[in-house]
Amino acid sequence: TEIDWKAYMEEVEGFANGTLDYTQLKGDTGPLVYPAGFVYIFLGLYYATGRGTDIRLAQYLFAGLYLLNLLLVFRIYCRTNKVPPYVFFFMCCASYRIHSIFVLRLFNDPVAMAILFLAINLFLEERWSWGCLLFSLAVSVKMNILLFAPGLLFLLLQRFGLLGCIPKLCICALLQVVLGLPFLLVNPVGYLTRSFDLGRQFQFKWTVNWRFLPEEVFQNRAFHAMLLLAHLAGLGLFALHRWHRSKESILTLLKDPAERKHASPPLTIVFVLFSSNFLGICCSRSLHYQFYVWYFHTLPYLLWCTPTTKLAHMPKVLLLGVIELCWNTYPSTVCSSLSLHICHGLVLLQLWYGTAPPPAPHTPPLSRRPAAISKKAQ
């Protein structure tokens, strides 16, 4: 289970030895493909664990990170007050895969997600500048955090307008420049192409979600373009019809909030961010086993954020169980990958129909004759 940990340590060891050319930072599993924030954080772990040799100490540190991550997630759920308490048992104890990702495999994905959940807590406290700073830090650890970016952009526009959100976006961009500056000064093209490689090909043998496809289709660029279009279409539909609740055009988000004719109803920050990420998960070119942590802790909210009857609780718990089973099937099969897509589709349908805007109130026409007064009213 220490293969990835050793690769991480080999990648940051080059930086510890003075290598600033990003293309020269490599490990047993291949070249370094994460942004600079990953290098700094895992360099700290490199020195804390005796140059990566004390794996047990690293596991203790990641166990602490796991508990911190749960604390941050629980705080978000307490603020939303949507999920029944018994569901937290499944989040803590029922996922072997999540425990493995955190404590056995020591991936960088949990580090990025813990920082992201801290950023969301800050957004809920209306500390948008600090939240944007930490959001950018999470992106610098792993790029999957960018799946939350469309939702964050929508929230910033809704909260501050176009001119008001520019300083927040500058905070995100400036941190990326500062973190990557040592590498940008030496080989800027090498740093950008390695750390932000959006066209990287994935190996078919590791895919969890597309096993039912032939490998030639999985690797086809046209298939990738189709997924990207589906992702953009989903984001557009949710932005227009589920995130945007005002009667005005969505273009009014570009205005200063004080200049809008109708105030937008209060947005659920968590719903916008979690659904933005989930749309990206559904349209991902490939999901590997460690990617489960990208959305595992958001699933209870996505399932229970819509009105739920007593009889509907059990199917939602069952859906969580089937998704867990799909992620624990190794290697993935045609059945497991199809089942995962079916579960994702059911969650999407619930999000779409369960969060539909309420119909506009109907005002009855005024009657020419005054209504009769009942005896009880008299």
XYZ file of N, CA, C and O in Angstrom, residues 166-340:
700
model
N -14.220 40.168 -8.863
C -12.878 40.185 -9.465
C -11.771 40.130 -8.398
O -10.811 39.372 -8.548
N -11.849 40.918 -7.306
C -10.798 40.793 -6.287
C -10.698 39.391 -5.694
O -9.592 38.924 -5.379
N -11.846 38.696 -5.548
C -11.804 37.332 -5.009
C -11.095 36.388 -5.976
O -10.306 35.525 -5.570
N -11.378 36.561 -7.278
C -10.713 35.733 -8.284
C -9.226 36.037 -8.339
O -8.407 35.139 -8.577
N -8.880 37.295 -8.102
C -7.458 37.666 -8.089
C -6.729 36.990 -6.923
O -5.554 36.621 -7.051
N -7.418 36.838 -5.790
C -6.813 36.129 -4.663
C -6.468 34.700 -5.078
O -5.369 34.195 -4.801
N -7.419 34.040 -5.759
C -7.187 32.660 -6.205
C -6.003 32.595 -7.168
O -5.128 31.726 -7.035
N -5.961 33.519 -8.135
C -4.898 33.494 -9.146
C -3.541 33.849 -8.536
O -2.524 33.234 -8.870
N -3.529 34.842 -7.630
C -2.264 35.296 -7.050
C -1.602 34.187 -6.235
O -0.379 34.014 -6.298
N -2.398 33.423 -5.500
C -1.810 32.339 -4.710
C -1.157 31.298 -5.614
O -0.081 30.781 -5.305
N -1.799 30.997 -6.750
C -1.208 30.030 -7.680
C 0.136 30.531 -8.207
O 1.091 29.757 -8.353
N 0.208 31.825 -8.482
C 1.465 32.400 -8.978
C 2.545 32.347 -7.904
O 3.696 31.970 -8.168
N 2.175 32.711 -6.671
C 3.155 32.730 -5.584
C 3.691 31.327 -5.314
O 4.903 31.117 -5.174
N 2.799 30.338 -5.268
C 3.234 28.974 -4.989
C 4.097 28.405 -6.112
O 5.063 27.678 -5.876
N 3.752 28.746 -7.332
C 4.489 28.197 -8.461
C 5.675 29.020 -8.904
O 6.392 28.620 -9.835
N 5.912 30.173 -8.246
C 6.952 31.103 -8.707
C 8.342 30.471 -8.829
O 9.019 30.680 -9.854
N 8.827 29.697 -7.850
C 10.170 29.109 -8.014
C 10.301 28.260 -9.270
O 11.350 28.248 -9.917
N 9.235 27.569 -9.626
C 9.268 26.712 -10.805
C 8.999 27.507 -12.079
O 9.561 27.203 -13.136
N 8.170 28.539 -11.970
C 7.869 29.377 -13.141
C 9.107 30.147 -13.595
O 9.280 30.389 -14.787
N 9.949 30.531 -12.653
C 11.151 31.279 -13.015
C 12.171 30.414 -13.748
O 12.961 30.916 -14.538
N 12.160 29.117 -13.506
C 13.128 28.218 -14.126
C 12.614 27.643 -15.437
O 13.293 27.688 -16.467
N 11.388 27.098 -15.420
C 10.825 26.488 -16.629
C 9.311 26.667 -16.602
O 8.577 25.758 -16.209
N 8.823 27.838 -16.993
C 7.382 28.108 -16.877
C 6.526 27.168 -17.706
O 5.479 26.710 -17.251
N 6.963 26.865 -18.926
C 6.176 25.965 -19.781
C 6.125 24.567 -19.170
O 5.072 23.926 -19.131
N 7.257 24.113 -18.671
C 7.304 22.794 -18.046
C 6.403 22.703 -16.835
O 5.711 21.697 -16.634
N 6.384 23.761 -16.006
C 5.535 23.748 -14.819
C 4.056 23.718 -15.196
O 3.276 22.914 -14.676
N 3.655 24.586 -16.117
C 2.243 24.684 -16.476
C 1.744 23.431 -17.183
O 0.620 22.977 -16.941
N 2.554 22.862 -18.059
C 2.115 21.681 -18.794
C 2.070 20.436 -17.915
O 1.247 19.544 -18.140
N 2.922 20.368 -16.908
C 2.929 19.205 -16.022
C 1.871 19.313 -14.918
O 1.150 18.356 -14.643
N 1.773 20.465 -14.286
C 0.904 20.580 -13.116
C -0.555 20.842 -13.476
O -1.446 20.544 -12.678
N -0.811 21.402 -14.646
C -2.185 21.692 -15.058
C -2.468 21.056 -16.417
O -2.969 21.704 -17.328
N -2.153 19.780 -16.537
C -2.334 19.054 -17.789
C -3.767 18.528 -17.865
O -4.090 17.470 -17.310
N -4.650 19.263 -18.562
C -6.054 18.873 -18.662
C -6.283 17.798 -19.717
O -7.363 17.206 -19.773
N -5.300 17.547 -20.560
C -5.472 16.566 -21.626
C -4.817 15.237 -21.339
O -4.671 14.405 -22.245
N -4.442 14.991 -20.075
C -3.730 13.772 -19.738
C -4.609 12.543 -19.972
O -5.778 12.502 -19.599
N -4.020 11.504 -20.594
C -4.734 10.265 -20.856
C -4.707 9.370 -19.612
O -3.710 9.312 -18.895
N -5.830 8.677 -19.380
C -5.920 7.743 -18.262
C -5.842 6.314 -18.777
O -6.244 6.027 -19.905
N -5.335 5.421 -17.938
C -5.230 4.026 -18.324
C -6.561 3.306 -18.088
O -7.188 3.442 -17.041
N -6.953 2.531 -19.080
C -8.249 1.850 -19.033
C -8.328 0.853 -17.877
O -9.391 0.651 -17.294
N -7.200 0.257 -17.496
C -7.237 -0.797 -16.488
C -7.624 -0.270 -15.101
O -8.028 -1.042 -14.236
N -7.491 1.048 -14.889
C -7.804 1.604 -13.578
C -9.195 2.238 -13.506
O -9.607 2.691 -12.441
N -9.909 2.318 -14.625
C -11.165 3.067 -14.618
C -12.233 2.340 -13.803
O -12.356 1.116 -13.856
N -12.983 3.099 -13.021
C -14.077 2.558 -12.226
C -15.409 2.768 -12.927
O -16.316 1.942 -12.805
N -15.540 3.852 -13.692
C -16.845 4.229 -14.231
C -17.078 3.861 -15.693
O -18.220 3.841 -16.153
N -16.052 3.556 -16.474
C -16.268 3.279 -17.906
C -15.810 1.877 -18.309
O -15.477 1.643 -19.456
N -15.838 0.920 -17.405
C -15.383 -0.428 -17.723
C -16.257 -1.102 -18.783
O -15.798 -1.980 -19.514
N -17.517 -0.705 -18.897
C -18.417 -1.367 -19.845
C -18.170 -0.939 -21.293
O -18.756 -1.494 -22.215
N -17.313 0.068 -21.505
C -16.995 0.519 -22.856
C -15.784 -0.234 -23.407
O -14.906 -0.654 -22.643
N -15.697 -0.391 -24.735
C -14.453 -0.899 -25.321
C -13.317 0.093 -25.078
O -13.542 1.303 -25.004
N -12.093 -0.402 -24.952
C -10.970 0.468 -24.626
C -10.749 1.540 -25.691
O -10.375 2.672 -25.369
N -10.991 1.188 -26.971
C -10.764 2.174 -28.029
C -11.746 3.337 -27.925
O -11.409 4.483 -28.260
N -12.952 3.081 -27.437
C -13.920 4.165 -27.212
C -13.487 4.997 -26.010
O -13.548 6.229 -26.021
N -13.048 4.337 -24.956
C -12.593 5.015 -23.743
C -11.464 5.999 -24.045
O -11.406 7.089 -23.465
N -10.552 5.647 -24.954
C -9.406 6.489 -25.287
C -9.693 7.475 -26.407
O -8.856 8.322 -26.703
N -10.874 7.411 -27.002
C -11.192 8.249 -28.159
C -11.409 9.701 -27.756
O -12.148 9.999 -26.818
N -10.776 10.611 -28.483
C -10.905 12.047 -28.175
C -12.325 12.551 -28.386
O -12.778 13.472 -27.705
N -13.034 11.972 -29.340
C -14.418 12.389 -29.575
C -15.289 12.070 -28.357
O -16.191 12.843 -27.989
N -15.024 10.932 -27.725
C -15.743 10.570 -26.499
C -15.453 11.566 -25.387
O -16.355 11.999 -24.661
N -14.199 11.982 -25.284
C -13.825 12.984 -24.277
C -14.530 14.310 -24.547
O -15.011 14.971 -23.616
N -14.602 14.704 -25.824
C -15.280 15.953 -26.177
C -16.773 15.875 -25.859
O -17.370 16.850 -25.387
N -17.364 14.712 -26.093
C -18.785 14.535 -25.783
C -19.041 14.682 -24.279
O -20.021 15.311 -23.863
N -18.151 14.111 -23.468
C -18.300 14.241 -22.017
C -18.155 15.696 -21.572
O -18.880 16.156 -20.680
N -17.223 16.410 -22.183
C -17.036 17.820 -21.840
C -18.282 18.622 -22.187
O -18.738 19.475 -21.394
N -18.868 18.368 -23.351
C -20.094 19.071 -23.741
C -21.240 18.743 -22.787
O -22.025 19.626 -22.424
N -21.342 17.465 -22.393
C -22.389 17.081 -21.445
C -22.187 17.786 -20.099
O -23.148 18.240 -19.467
N -20.923 17.908 -19.685
C -20.613 18.592 -18.426
C -21.021 20.067 -18.505
O -21.694 20.590 -17.596
N -20.649 20.730 -19.583
C -20.987 22.150 -19.739
C -22.499 22.349 -19.838
O -23.043 23.306 -19.263
N -23.173 21.440 -20.544
C -24.630 21.544 -20.657
C -25.292 21.370 -19.299
O -26.230 22.102 -18.943
N -24.813 20.402 -18.511
C -25.367 20.194 -17.175
C -25.162 21.400 -16.275
O -26.075 21.819 -15.555
N -23.971 21.977 -16.324
C -23.704 23.176 -15.529
C -24.615 24.322 -15.957
O -25.151 25.060 -15.112
N -24.793 24.486 -17.275
C -25.650 25.560 -17.772
C -27.096 25.384 -17.321
O -27.747 26.350 -16.892
N -27.607 24.158 -17.398
C -28.990 23.902 -16.997
C -29.185 24.129 -15.502
O -30.183 24.739 -15.081
N -28.255 23.662 -14.699
C -28.384 23.860 -13.254
C -28.249 25.333 -12.892
O -28.955 25.834 -12.012
N -27.321 26.033 -13.564
C -27.156 27.457 -13.272
C -28.420 28.240 -13.614
O -28.843 29.127 -12.859
N -29.045 27.893 -14.730
C -30.221 28.638 -15.189
C -31.480 28.294 -14.416
O -32.305 29.168 -14.139
N -31.639 27.024 -14.064
C -32.932 26.566 -13.557
C -32.921 26.041 -12.132
O -33.998 25.817 -11.563
N -31.754 25.820 -11.529
C -31.730 25.317 -10.164
C -30.943 26.219 -9.226
O -31.312 26.395 -8.077
N -29.850 26.793 -9.695
C -29.096 27.703 -8.829
C -29.693 29.103 -8.851
O -29.769 29.762 -7.817
N -30.115 29.559 -10.019
C -30.642 30.921 -10.170
C -32.119 30.926 -9.816
O -32.936 30.316 -10.513
N -32.490 31.621 -8.761
C -33.866 31.606 -8.269
C -34.596 32.936 -8.449
O -35.765 33.040 -8.139
N -33.897 33.933 -8.929
C -34.529 35.235 -9.106
C -35.406 35.225 -10.355
O -35.191 34.456 -11.289
N -36.425 36.100 -10.368
C -37.296 36.225 -11.536
C -36.595 36.938 -12.685
O -37.044 36.873 -13.828
N -35.495 37.620 -12.398
C -34.774 38.343 -13.435
C -33.879 37.408 -14.233
O -33.640 36.257 -13.854
N -33.378 37.924 -15.360
C -32.450 37.155 -16.187
C -31.186 36.837 -15.402
O -30.773 37.590 -14.514
N -30.557 35.723 -15.765
C -29.329 35.336 -15.091
C -28.220 36.355 -15.321
O -27.260 36.450 -14.559
N -28.357 37.163 -16.381
C -27.349 38.189 -16.670
C -27.319 39.277 -15.604
O -26.346 40.026 -15.507
N -28.371 39.355 -14.790
C -28.373 40.353 -13.714
C -27.315 40.032 -12.653
O -27.002 40.883 -11.828
N -26.795 38.807 -12.678
C -25.720 38.469 -11.745
C -24.481 39.323 -11.985
O -23.654 39.497 -11.095
N -24.352 39.859 -13.210
C -23.200 40.695 -13.518
C -23.309 42.076 -12.875
O -22.313 42.780 -12.755
N -24.513 42.445 -12.463
C -24.712 43.753 -11.852
C -24.310 43.732 -10.383
O -24.224 42.687 -9.760
N -24.102 44.927 -9.861
C -23.901 45.058 -8.417
C -25.198 44.643 -7.717
O -26.292 45.015 -8.147
N -25.121 43.856 -6.650
C -26.349 43.403 -5.976
C -27.277 44.543 -5.581
O -28.499 44.374 -5.574
N -26.723 45.707 -5.255
C -27.562 46.838 -4.847
C -28.371 47.403 -6.006
O -29.373 48.081 -5.794
N -27.942 47.136 -7.256
C -28.627 47.686 -8.426
C -29.653 46.731 -9.016
O -30.321 47.071 -9.986
N -29.792 45.554 -8.466
C -30.759 44.592 -8.997
C -32.161 44.954 -8.528
O -32.369 45.354 -7.386
N -33.128 44.745 -9.416
C -34.516 45.106 -9.102
C -35.097 44.172 -8.050
O -35.801 44.597 -7.152
N -34.821 42.902 -8.210
C -35.365 41.921 -7.280
C -34.216 41.210 -6.582
O -33.306 40.714 -7.235
N -34.295 41.180 -5.287
C -33.261 40.467 -4.538
C -33.420 38.964 -4.757
O -34.530 38.440 -4.735
N -32.307 38.291 -4.983
C -32.349 36.845 -5.167
C -32.652 36.176 -3.830
O -32.146 36.602 -2.792
N -33.484 35.122 -3.844
C -33.687 34.362 -2.598
C -32.355 33.825 -2.091
O -31.436 33.598 -2.888
N -32.220 33.646 -0.806
C -30.935 33.172 -0.278
C -30.544 31.824 -0.869
O -31.343 30.890 -0.897
N -29.331 31.743 -1.373
C -28.842 30.512 -1.991
C -28.250 29.586 -0.943
O -27.656 30.030 0.032
N -28.426 28.313 -1.172
C -27.747 27.332 -0.343
C -26.355 27.133 -0.915
O -26.183 26.513 -1.965
N -25.367 27.681 -0.245
C -23.993 27.618 -0.725
C -23.563 26.177 -0.932
O -22.945 25.828 -1.944
N -23.921 25.337 0.009
C -23.504 23.935 -0.050
C -24.124 23.241 -1.258
O -23.458 22.466 -1.955
N -25.391 23.516 -1.541
C -26.049 22.873 -2.687
C -25.358 23.244 -3.992
O -25.110 22.391 -4.848
N -25.050 24.507 -4.174
C -24.419 24.950 -5.424
C -23.045 24.301 -5.589
O -22.709 23.775 -6.658
N -22.246 24.303 -4.551
C -20.892 23.748 -4.644
C -20.913 22.227 -4.821
O -20.204 21.679 -5.666
N -21.723 21.549 -4.027
C -21.748 20.084 -4.095
C -22.334 19.598 -5.414
O -21.856 18.611 -5.983
N -23.370 20.252 -5.899
C -23.954 19.824 -7.177
C -23.026 20.138 -8.337
O -22.952 19.383 -9.313
N -22.278 21.245 -8.264
C -21.289 21.567 -9.291
C -20.235 20.466 -9.383
O -19.891 19.996 -10.476
N -19.752 20.025 -8.237
C -18.760 18.956 -8.216
C -19.351 17.639 -8.723
O -18.702 16.903 -9.479
N -20.577 17.353 -8.327
C -21.193 16.079 -8.713
C -21.408 16.000 -10.221
O -21.245 14.929 -10.824
N -21.777 17.094 -10.833
C -21.922 17.109 -12.293
C -20.596 16.762 -12.962
O -20.562 16.045 -13.968
N -19.503 17.279 -12.414
C -18.193 16.951 -12.957
C -17.841 15.482 -12.765
O -17.246 14.854 -13.651
N -18.222 14.919 -11.622
C -17.981 13.496 -11.360
C -18.730 12.639 -12.382
O -18.188 11.681 -12.942
N -19.988 12.989 -12.637
C -20.806 12.208 -13.569
C -20.235 12.219 -14.981
O -20.394 11.244 -15.723
N -19.580 13.305 -15.356
C -19.061 13.440 -16.718
C -17.550 13.255 -16.792
O -16.921 13.638 -17.781
N -16.972 12.665 -15.762
C -15.524 12.496 -15.731
C -15.054 11.507 -16.781
O -15.698 10.486 -17.029
N -13.904 11.791 -17.391
C -13.328 10.887 -18.395
C -12.922 9.563 -17.788
O -12.925 8.539 -18.459
N -12.563 9.560 -16.516
C -12.247 8.325 -15.820
C -12.214 8.606 -14.327
O -11.758 9.672 -13.899
N -12.721 7.667 -13.569
C -12.647 7.742 -12.116
C -11.770 6.595 -11.626
O -12.034 5.428 -11.946
N -10.721 6.917 -10.880
C -9.874 5.904 -10.267
C -10.305 5.723 -8.817
O -11.059 6.535 -8.273
N -9.817 4.668 -8.184
C -10.344 4.306 -6.865
C -10.142 5.391 -5.825
O -11.001 5.611 -4.968
N -9.022 6.123 -5.902
C -8.807 7.169 -4.902
C -9.703 8.382 -5.135
O -9.856 9.227 -4.259
N -10.339 8.452 -6.312
C -11.200 9.589 -6.614
C -12.523 9.528 -5.846
O -13.288 10.496 -5.858
N -12.814 8.409 -5.220
C -14.053 8.281 -4.448
C -14.164 9.368 -3.390
O -15.259 9.854 -3.079
N -13.030 9.764 -2.844
C -13.032 10.775 -1.787
C -13.443 12.141 -2.323
O -13.774 13.038 -1.544
N -13.432 12.306 -3.657
C -13.833 13.586 -4.248
C -15.276 13.937 -3.920
O -15.630 15.111 -3.862
N -16.121 12.912 -3.732
C -17.539 13.234 -3.523
C -18.227 12.363 -2.475
O -19.420 12.553 -2.212
N -17.500 11.445 -1.859
C -18.110 10.557 -0.870
C -18.802 11.348 0.238
O -19.948 11.065 0.598
N -18.133 12.345 0.801
C -18.691 13.084 1.932
C -19.788 14.064 1.518
O -20.449 14.655 2.390
N -19.994 14.258 0.230
C -21.074 15.127 -0.250
C -22.337 14.350 -0.575
O -23.406 14.940 -0.717
N -22.230 13.025 -0.722
C -23.380 12.225 -1.155
C -24.577 12.306 -0.201
O -25.719 12.435 -0.663
N -24.391 12.220 1.132
C -25.562 12.330 2.003
C -26.331 13.634 1.791
O -27.570 13.636 1.766
N -25.605 14.738 1.635
C -26.306 15.999 1.404
C -27.062 15.965 0.071
O -28.222 16.388 -0.007
N -26.416 15.477 -0.982
C -27.058 15.434 -2.293
C -28.314 14.565 -2.276
O -29.274 14.840 -2.995
N -28.325 13.534 -1.446
C -29.478 12.642 -1.383
C -30.586 13.190 -0.487
O -31.764 12.938 -0.735
N -30.220 13.923 0.558
C -31.221 14.371 1.523
C -31.519 15.872 1.446
O -32.278 16.375 2.260
N -30.948 16.577 0.489
C -31.208 18.023 0.414
C -32.591 18.325 -0.147
O -33.069 19.457 -0.065
N -33.232 17.327 -0.746
C -34.577 17.501 -1.275
C -35.589 17.000 -0.253
O -35.249 16.190 0.612
N -36.845 17.451 -0.326
C -37.861 16.985 0.624
C -37.973 15.460 0.614
O -38.036 14.836 -0.448
N -37.973 14.865 1.795
C -37.937 13.412 1.905
C -39.063 12.924 2.818
O -39.196 13.392 3.951
N -39.859 11.973 2.317
C -40.869 11.327 3.148
C -40.214 10.205 3.951
O -39.096 9.785 3.665
N -40.937 9.716 4.941
C -40.368 8.662 5.791
C -40.053 7.410 4.989
O -39.049 6.737 5.219
N -40.892 7.086 4.026
C -40.681 5.875 3.238
C -39.529 6.017 2.252
O -39.036 5.016 1.737
N -39.094 7.263 1.979
C -38.039 7.478 0.985
C -36.643 7.374 1.576
O -35.669 7.396 0.829
N -36.528 7.252 2.890
C -35.209 7.177 3.501
C -34.481 5.889 3.128
O -33.298 5.902 2.826
N -35.191 4.785 3.148
C -34.546 3.496 2.885
C -33.960 3.410 1.474
O -32.824 2.930 1.314
N -34.675 3.834 0.412
C -34.050 3.808 -0.915
C -32.783 4.655 -0.998
O -31.837 4.287 -1.715
N -32.726 5.748 -0.256
C -31.529 6.586 -0.289
C -30.362 5.900 0.399
O -29.221 5.969 -0.076
N -30.647 5.237 1.508
C -29.598 4.466 2.174
C -29.129 3.332 1.265
O -27.928 3.054 1.158
N -30.067 2.695 0.579
C -29.720 1.631 -0.357
C -28.843 2.158 -1.480
O -27.888 1.504 -1.897
N -29.153 3.356 -1.956
C -28.354 3.962 -3.020
C -26.920 4.204 -2.555
O -25.959 3.952 -3.292
N -26.764 4.682 -1.315
C -25.416 4.837 -0.754
C -24.679 3.501 -0.717
O -23.485 3.421 -1.028
N -25.404 2.449 -0.342
C -24.786 1.129 -0.260
C -24.347 0.603 -1.610
O -23.263 0.015 -1.739
N -25.156 0.805 -2.636
C -24.800 0.332 -3.982
C -23.593 1.094 -4.512
O -22.686 0.510 -5.117
N -23.551 2.410 -4.272
C -22.394 3.200 -4.711
C -21.132 2.709 -4.011
O -20.075 2.551 -4.630
N -21.243 2.435 -2.712
C -20.098 1.905 -1.969
C -19.650 0.565 -2.541
O -18.445 0.308 -2.691
N -20.603 -0.294 -2.874
C -20.273 -1.601 -3.436
C -19.556 -1.454 -4.780
O -18.603 -2.192 -5.060
N -19.996 -0.509 -5.592
C -19.348 -0.279 -6.891
C -17.889 0.128 -6.705
O -17.005 -0.334 -7.438
N -17.637 0.976 -5.722
C -16.267 1.447 -5.498
C -15.390 0.402 -4.809
O -14.170 0.503 -4.832
N -16.001 -0.607 -4.210
C -15.229 -1.663 -3.556
C -15.035 -2.880 -4.450
O -14.425 -3.860 -4.007
N -15.557 -2.831 -5.667
C -15.361 -3.927 -6.611
C -14.044 -3.722 -7.347
O -13.890 -2.770 -8.115
N -13.086 -4.608 -7.089
C -11.766 -4.484 -7.717
C -11.356 -5.826 -8.322
O -11.373 -6.852 -7.651
N -10.975 -5.798 -9.603
C -11.077 -4.665 -10.530
C -12.534 -4.418 -10.912
O -13.380 -5.290 -10.717
N -12.800 -3.248 -11.438
C -14.168 -2.907 -11.807
C -14.657 -3.838 -12.918
O -13.869 -4.383 -13.692
N -15.963 -4.002 -12.971
C -16.581 -4.876 -13.969
C -17.608 -4.091 -14.771
O -17.934 -2.940 -14.437
N -18.114 -4.743 -15.802
C -19.180 -4.112 -16.582
C -20.375 -3.807 -15.686
O -20.971 -2.727 -15.742
N -20.714 -4.760 -14.820
C -21.863 -4.583 -13.925
C -21.628 -3.453 -12.929
O -22.505 -2.609 -12.703
N -20.442 -3.402 -12.314
C -20.176 -2.378 -11.297
C -20.142 -0.977 -11.906
O -20.652 -0.023 -11.307
N -19.544 -0.838 -13.088
C -19.466 0.492 -13.704
C -20.836 0.964 -14.189
O -21.180 2.143 -14.051
N -21.641 0.037 -14.747
C -23.000 0.415 -15.151
C -23.848 0.784 -13.941
O -24.603 1.763 -13.977
N -23.708 0.019 -12.870
C -24.470 0.304 -11.655
C -24.112 1.678 -11.091
O -24.981 2.414 -10.600
N -22.823 2.028 -11.172
C -22.398 3.333 -10.674
C -23.044 4.451 -11.472
O -23.522 5.449 -10.913
